[in-house]
mmCIF file with all atom_site columns, C-alpha atoms in Angstrom:
data_model
loop_
_atom_site.group_PDB
_atom_site.id
_atom_site.type_symbol
_atom_site.label_atom_id
_atom_site.label_alt_id
_atom_site.label_comp_id
_atom_site.label_asym_id
_atom_site.label_entity_id
_atom_site.label_seq_id
_atom_site.pdbx_PDB_ins_code
_atom_site.Cartn_x
_atom_site.Cartn_y
_atom_site.Cartn_z
_atom_site.occupancy
_atom_site.B_iso_or_equiv
_atom_site.pdbx_formal_charge
_atom_site.auth_seq_id
_atom_site.auth_comp_id
_atom_site.auth_asym_id
_atom_site.auth_atom_id
_atom_site.pdbx_PDB_model_num
ATOM 1   C CA . MET A 1 1   ? -8.607  14.888 -59.451 1.00 46.00 ? 151 MET A CA 1
ATOM 2   C CA . SER A 1 2   ? -8.396  11.410 -57.913 1.00 43.00 ? 152 SER A CA 1
ATOM 3   C CA . GLU A 1 3   ? -9.532  10.655 -54.384 1.00 45.00 ? 153 GLU A CA 1
ATOM 4   C CA . ASN A 1 4   ? -6.023  10.656 -52.820 1.00 43.00 ? 154 ASN A CA 1
ATOM 5   C CA . SER A 1 5   ? -4.399  13.277 -55.009 1.00 41.00 ? 155 SER A CA 1
ATOM 6   C CA . GLU A 1 6   ? -2.959  16.614 -53.984 1.00 42.00 ? 156 GLU A CA 1
ATOM 7   C CA . GLU A 1 7   ? -2.743  19.680 -56.173 1.00 42.00 ? 157 GLU A CA 1
ATOM 8   C CA . ILE A 1 8   ? -1.137  23.021 -55.394 1.00 41.00 ? 158 ILE A CA 1
ATOM 9   C CA . LEU A 1 9   ? -2.690  26.095 -56.961 1.00 42.00 ? 159 LEU A CA 1
ATOM 10  C CA . ASN A 1 10  ? -1.225  29.524 -56.144 1.00 41.00 ? 160 ASN A CA 1
ATOM 11  C CA . ASP A 1 11  ? -0.257  28.715 -52.547 1.00 41.00 ? 161 ASP A CA 1
ATOM 12  C CA . THR A 1 12  ? -3.512  26.834 -51.957 1.00 39.00 ? 162 THR A CA 1
ATOM 13  C CA . VAL A 1 13  ? -3.417  23.098 -51.267 1.00 39.00 ? 163 VAL A CA 1
ATOM 14  C CA . VAL A 1 14  ? -6.309  21.070 -52.590 1.00 39.00 ? 164 VAL A CA 1
ATOM 15  C CA . GLU A 1 15  ? -6.312  17.604 -51.081 1.00 41.00 ? 165 GLU A CA 1
ATOM 16  C CA . ASN A 1 16  ? -9.245  15.186 -51.116 1.00 39.00 ? 166 ASN A CA 1
ATOM 17  C CA . ASP A 1 17  ? -11.534 18.094 -52.052 1.00 41.00 ? 167 ASP A CA 1
ATOM 18  C CA . ILE A 1 18  ? -10.524 20.041 -48.897 1.00 42.00 ? 168 ILE A CA 1
ATOM 19  C CA . VAL A 1 19  ? -9.088  23.491 -49.540 1.00 40.00 ? 169 VAL A CA 1
ATOM 20  C CA . ALA A 1 20  ? -6.565  24.956 -47.092 1.00 40.00 ? 170 ALA A CA 1
ATOM 21  C CA . GLU A 1 21  ? -4.198  27.881 -47.413 1.00 41.00 ? 171 GLU A CA 1
ATOM 22  C CA . LYS A 1 22  ? -0.577  26.815 -47.598 1.00 39.00 ? 172 LYS A CA 1
ATOM 23  C CA . ASP A 1 23  ? 1.601   28.313 -44.839 1.00 41.00 ? 173 ASP A CA 1
ATOM 24  C CA . THR A 1 24  ? 4.130   30.248 -46.893 1.00 42.00 ? 174 THR A CA 1
ATOM 25  C CA . ALA A 1 25  ? 5.159   32.500 -44.003 1.00 45.00 ? 175 ALA A CA 1
ATOM 26  C CA . ALA A 1 26  ? 7.045   29.661 -42.271 1.00 49.00 ? 176 ALA A CA 1
ATOM 27  C CA . GLU A 1 27  ? 8.623   28.593 -45.556 1.00 56.00 ? 177 GLU A CA 1
ATOM 28  C CA . ASN A 1 28  ? 9.895   32.127 -46.194 1.00 60.00 ? 178 ASN A CA 1
ATOM 29  C CA . ASP A 1 29  ? 11.167  32.724 -42.646 1.00 68.00 ? 179 ASP A CA 1
ATOM 30  C CA . PRO A 1 30  ? 14.956  32.210 -42.550 1.00 63.00 ? 180 PRO A CA 1
ATOM 31  C CA . THR A 1 31  ? 14.869  31.971 -38.742 1.00 67.00 ? 181 THR A CA 1
ATOM 32  C CA . ALA A 1 32  ? 12.290  29.140 -38.689 1.00 80.00 ? 182 ALA A CA 1
ATOM 33  C CA . GLU A 1 33  ? 14.932  26.401 -38.715 1.00 86.00 ? 183 GLU A CA 1
ATOM 34  C CA . TYR A 1 34  ? 16.766  27.801 -35.670 1.00 90.00 ? 184 TYR A CA 1
ATOM 35  C CA . GLU A 1 35  ? 15.868  27.977 -32.026 1.00 92.00 ? 185 GLU A CA 1
ATOM 36  C CA . VAL A 1 36  ? 15.670  31.614 -30.918 1.00 92.00 ? 186 VAL A CA 1
ATOM 37  C CA . VAL A 1 37  ? 16.842  32.937 -27.570 1.00 92.00 ? 187 VAL A CA 1
ATOM 38  C CA . SER A 1 38  ? 16.500  36.455 -26.101 1.00 93.00 ? 188 SER A CA 1
ATOM 39  C CA . ILE A 1 39  ? 19.722  37.747 -24.573 1.00 93.00 ? 189 ILE A CA 1
ATOM 40  C CA . PRO A 1 40  ? 20.256  41.042 -22.714 1.00 91.00 ? 190 PRO A CA 1
ATOM 41  C CA . ILE A 1 41  ? 22.912  43.194 -24.383 1.00 87.00 ? 191 ILE A CA 1
ATOM 42  C CA . SER A 1 42  ? 25.163  45.957 -23.028 1.00 86.00 ? 192 SER A CA 1
ATOM 43  C CA . ASP A 1 43  ? 22.549  48.750 -23.329 1.00 91.00 ? 193 ASP A CA 1
ATOM 44  C CA . GLY A 1 44  ? 20.138  46.808 -21.095 1.00 89.00 ? 194 GLY A CA 1
ATOM 45  C CA . THR A 1 45  ? 17.716  45.772 -23.842 1.00 93.00 ? 195 THR A CA 1
ATOM 46  C CA . GLU A 1 46  ? 17.049  42.206 -24.901 1.00 93.00 ? 196 GLU A CA 1
ATOM 47  C CA . ARG A 1 47  ? 17.683  41.112 -28.482 1.00 94.00 ? 197 ARG A CA 1
ATOM 48  C CA . ASP A 1 48  ? 16.728  37.926 -30.277 1.00 94.00 ? 198 ASP A CA 1
ATOM 49  C CA . PHE A 1 49  ? 19.497  35.606 -31.437 1.00 95.00 ? 199 PHE A CA 1
ATOM 50  C CA . ALA A 1 50  ? 19.350  32.439 -33.538 1.00 95.00 ? 200 ALA A CA 1
ATOM 51  C CA . ILE A 1 51  ? 21.241  29.558 -31.935 1.00 95.00 ? 201 ILE A CA 1
ATOM 52  C CA . MET A 1 52  ? 23.589  28.442 -34.690 1.00 95.00 ? 202 MET A CA 1
ATOM 53  C CA . ASP A 1 53  ? 25.361  25.734 -32.683 1.00 96.00 ? 203 ASP A CA 1
ATOM 54  C CA . THR A 1 54  ? 25.956  24.433 -29.166 1.00 96.00 ? 204 THR A CA 1
ATOM 55  C CA . PHE A 1 55  ? 29.121  22.739 -28.012 1.00 97.00 ? 205 PHE A CA 1
ATOM 56  C CA . GLU A 1 56  ? 31.111  21.761 -24.931 1.00 97.00 ? 206 GLU A CA 1
ATOM 57  C CA . VAL A 1 57  ? 34.643  22.736 -23.940 1.00 97.00 ? 207 VAL A CA 1
ATOM 58  C CA . GLU A 1 58  ? 36.208  21.234 -20.809 1.00 96.00 ? 208 GLU A CA 1
ATOM 59  C CA . GLY A 1 59  ? 32.822  20.293 -19.351 1.00 96.00 ? 209 GLY A CA 1
ATOM 60  C CA . GLN A 1 60  ? 31.257  23.737 -19.892 1.00 97.00 ? 210 GLN A CA 1
ATOM 61  C CA . ASN A 1 61  ? 28.398  24.355 -22.362 1.00 97.00 ? 211 ASN A CA 1
ATOM 62  C CA . TYR A 1 62  ? 28.592  27.143 -24.945 1.00 98.00 ? 212 TYR A CA 1
ATOM 63  C CA . MET A 1 63  ? 26.343  28.428 -27.697 1.00 97.00 ? 213 MET A CA 1
ATOM 64  C CA . ALA A 1 64  ? 27.186  30.257 -30.897 1.00 97.00 ? 214 ALA A CA 1
ATOM 65  C CA . VAL A 1 65  ? 24.427  32.730 -31.760 1.00 96.00 ? 215 VAL A CA 1
ATOM 66  C CA . SER A 1 66  ? 23.713  35.230 -34.522 1.00 96.00 ? 216 SER A CA 1
ATOM 67  C CA . LEU A 1 67  ? 21.672  38.410 -34.117 1.00 95.00 ? 217 LEU A CA 1
ATOM 68  C CA . ILE A 1 68  ? 18.219  38.547 -35.698 1.00 95.00 ? 218 ILE A CA 1
ATOM 69  C CA . GLU A 1 69  ? 17.145  41.927 -37.087 1.00 93.00 ? 219 GLU A CA 1
ATOM 70  C CA . GLU A 1 70  ? 13.943  42.454 -39.057 1.00 90.00 ? 220 GLU A CA 1
ATOM 71  C CA . ASP A 1 71  ? 13.428  38.668 -39.348 1.00 88.00 ? 221 ASP A CA 1
ATOM 72  C CA . GLU A 1 72  ? 16.866  38.240 -40.930 1.00 92.00 ? 222 GLU A CA 1
ATOM 73  C CA . ILE A 1 73  ? 19.821  36.424 -39.381 1.00 93.00 ? 223 ILE A CA 1
ATOM 74  C CA . GLN A 1 74  ? 22.781  38.785 -39.431 1.00 94.00 ? 224 GLN A CA 1
ATOM 75  C CA . GLU A 1 75  ? 26.317  37.734 -40.307 1.00 94.00 ? 225 GLU A CA 1
ATOM 76  C CA . GLY A 1 76  ? 28.687  37.121 -37.437 1.00 94.00 ? 226 GLY A CA 1
ATOM 77  C CA . VAL A 1 77  ? 28.589  34.860 -34.437 1.00 95.00 ? 227 VAL A CA 1
ATOM 78  C CA . TYR A 1 78  ? 28.677  35.637 -30.725 1.00 95.00 ? 228 TYR A CA 1
ATOM 79  C CA . ILE A 1 79  ? 29.622  32.997 -28.194 1.00 97.00 ? 229 ILE A CA 1
ATOM 80  C CA . TYR A 1 80  ? 27.996  32.707 -24.766 1.00 96.00 ? 230 TYR A CA 1
ATOM 81  C CA . ARG A 1 81  ? 28.303  30.239 -21.919 1.00 97.00 ? 231 ARG A CA 1
ATOM 82  C CA . TYR A 1 82  ? 25.037  28.583 -20.929 1.00 96.00 ? 232 TYR A CA 1
ATOM 83  C CA . GLN A 1 83  ? 23.602  26.116 -18.473 1.00 93.00 ? 233 GLN A CA 1
ATOM 84  C CA . ASN A 1 84  ? 20.283  24.351 -18.229 1.00 89.00 ? 234 ASN A CA 1
ATOM 85  C CA . ALA A 1 85  ? 18.218  25.355 -15.215 1.00 88.00 ? 235 ALA A CA 1
ATOM 86  C CA . GLU A 1 86  ? 16.202  22.800 -13.249 1.00 90.00 ? 236 GLU A CA 1
ATOM 87  C CA . ASP A 1 87  ? 12.930  24.338 -14.499 1.00 91.00 ? 237 ASP A CA 1
ATOM 88  C CA . GLY A 1 88  ? 13.928  23.724 -18.122 1.00 85.00 ? 238 GLY A CA 1
ATOM 89  C CA . ASP A 1 89  ? 14.991  27.289 -18.877 1.00 87.00 ? 239 ASP A CA 1
ATOM 90  C CA . VAL A 1 90  ? 18.404  28.124 -20.278 1.00 89.00 ? 240 VAL A CA 1
ATOM 91  C CA . ILE A 1 91  ? 20.655  30.496 -18.352 1.00 91.00 ? 241 ILE A CA 1
ATOM 92  C CA . VAL A 1 92  ? 22.888  32.449 -20.741 1.00 94.00 ? 242 VAL A CA 1
ATOM 93  C CA . GLU A 1 93  ? 26.061  34.047 -19.394 1.00 94.00 ? 243 GLU A CA 1
ATOM 94  C CA . LYS A 1 94  ? 28.444  36.463 -21.047 1.00 93.00 ? 244 LYS A CA 1
ATOM 95  C CA . ILE A 1 95  ? 32.042  35.223 -21.152 1.00 95.00 ? 245 ILE A CA 1
ATOM 96  C CA . THR A 1 96  ? 34.012  37.896 -19.290 1.00 95.00 ? 246 THR A CA 1
ATOM 97  C CA . ALA A 1 97  ? 37.447  36.276 -19.018 1.00 96.00 ? 247 ALA A CA 1
ATOM 98  C CA . PRO A 1 98  ? 39.495  37.057 -22.159 1.00 97.00 ? 248 PRO A CA 1
ATOM 99  C CA . ALA A 1 99  ? 41.462  33.790 -21.898 1.00 97.00 ? 249 ALA A CA 1
ATOM 100 C CA . GLU A 1 100 ? 38.262  31.711 -21.755 1.00 97.00 ? 250 GLU A CA 1
ATOM 101 C CA . TYR A 1 101 ? 36.749  33.588 -24.706 1.00 96.00 ? 251 TYR A CA 1
ATOM 102 C CA . LYS A 1 102 ? 39.905  33.123 -26.767 1.00 96.00 ? 252 LYS A CA 1
ATOM 103 C CA . LYS A 1 103 ? 40.044  29.380 -25.990 1.00 97.00 ? 253 LYS A CA 1
ATOM 104 C CA . VAL A 1 104 ? 36.355  28.831 -26.759 1.00 97.00 ? 254 VAL A CA 1
ATOM 105 C CA . SER A 1 105 ? 36.485  30.940 -29.936 1.00 96.00 ? 255 SER A CA 1
ATOM 106 C CA . LYS A 1 106 ? 39.428  28.931 -31.261 1.00 96.00 ? 256 LYS A CA 1
ATOM 107 C CA . PHE A 1 107 ? 37.593  25.694 -30.487 1.00 97.00 ? 257 PHE A CA 1
ATOM 108 C CA . TYR A 1 108 ? 34.483  26.912 -32.328 1.00 96.00 ? 258 TYR A CA 1
ATOM 109 C CA . GLU A 1 109 ? 36.476  28.011 -35.367 1.00 95.00 ? 259 GLU A CA 1
ATOM 110 C CA . CYS A 1 110 ? 38.050  24.536 -35.612 1.00 95.00 ? 260 CYS A CA 1
ATOM 111 C CA . MET A 1 111 ? 34.713  22.677 -35.439 1.00 91.00 ? 261 MET A CA 1
#
């Protein structure tokens, strides 16, 4: 093997005669490419959701999220209103007005 070569052998990277295990866990994690947020649900527990998209409607911020169960992103999208707090956290709010939810859902579907 040449001085600057790299060779992959059974999930092990050999580079410049240094052996390191290749991180296959991150490569096999379907949620790794999404930011994850914990949101309280109706039964009072918090669940993890992958943020699929964020968007703005009439000056208000919204996020489309999908539930994560057993390290798998589930089908279906939920839409929440959110705002950025001064401390850098994100405040997630359930949309309670049916008219607002309908308007925002239609906007998201047309994106």
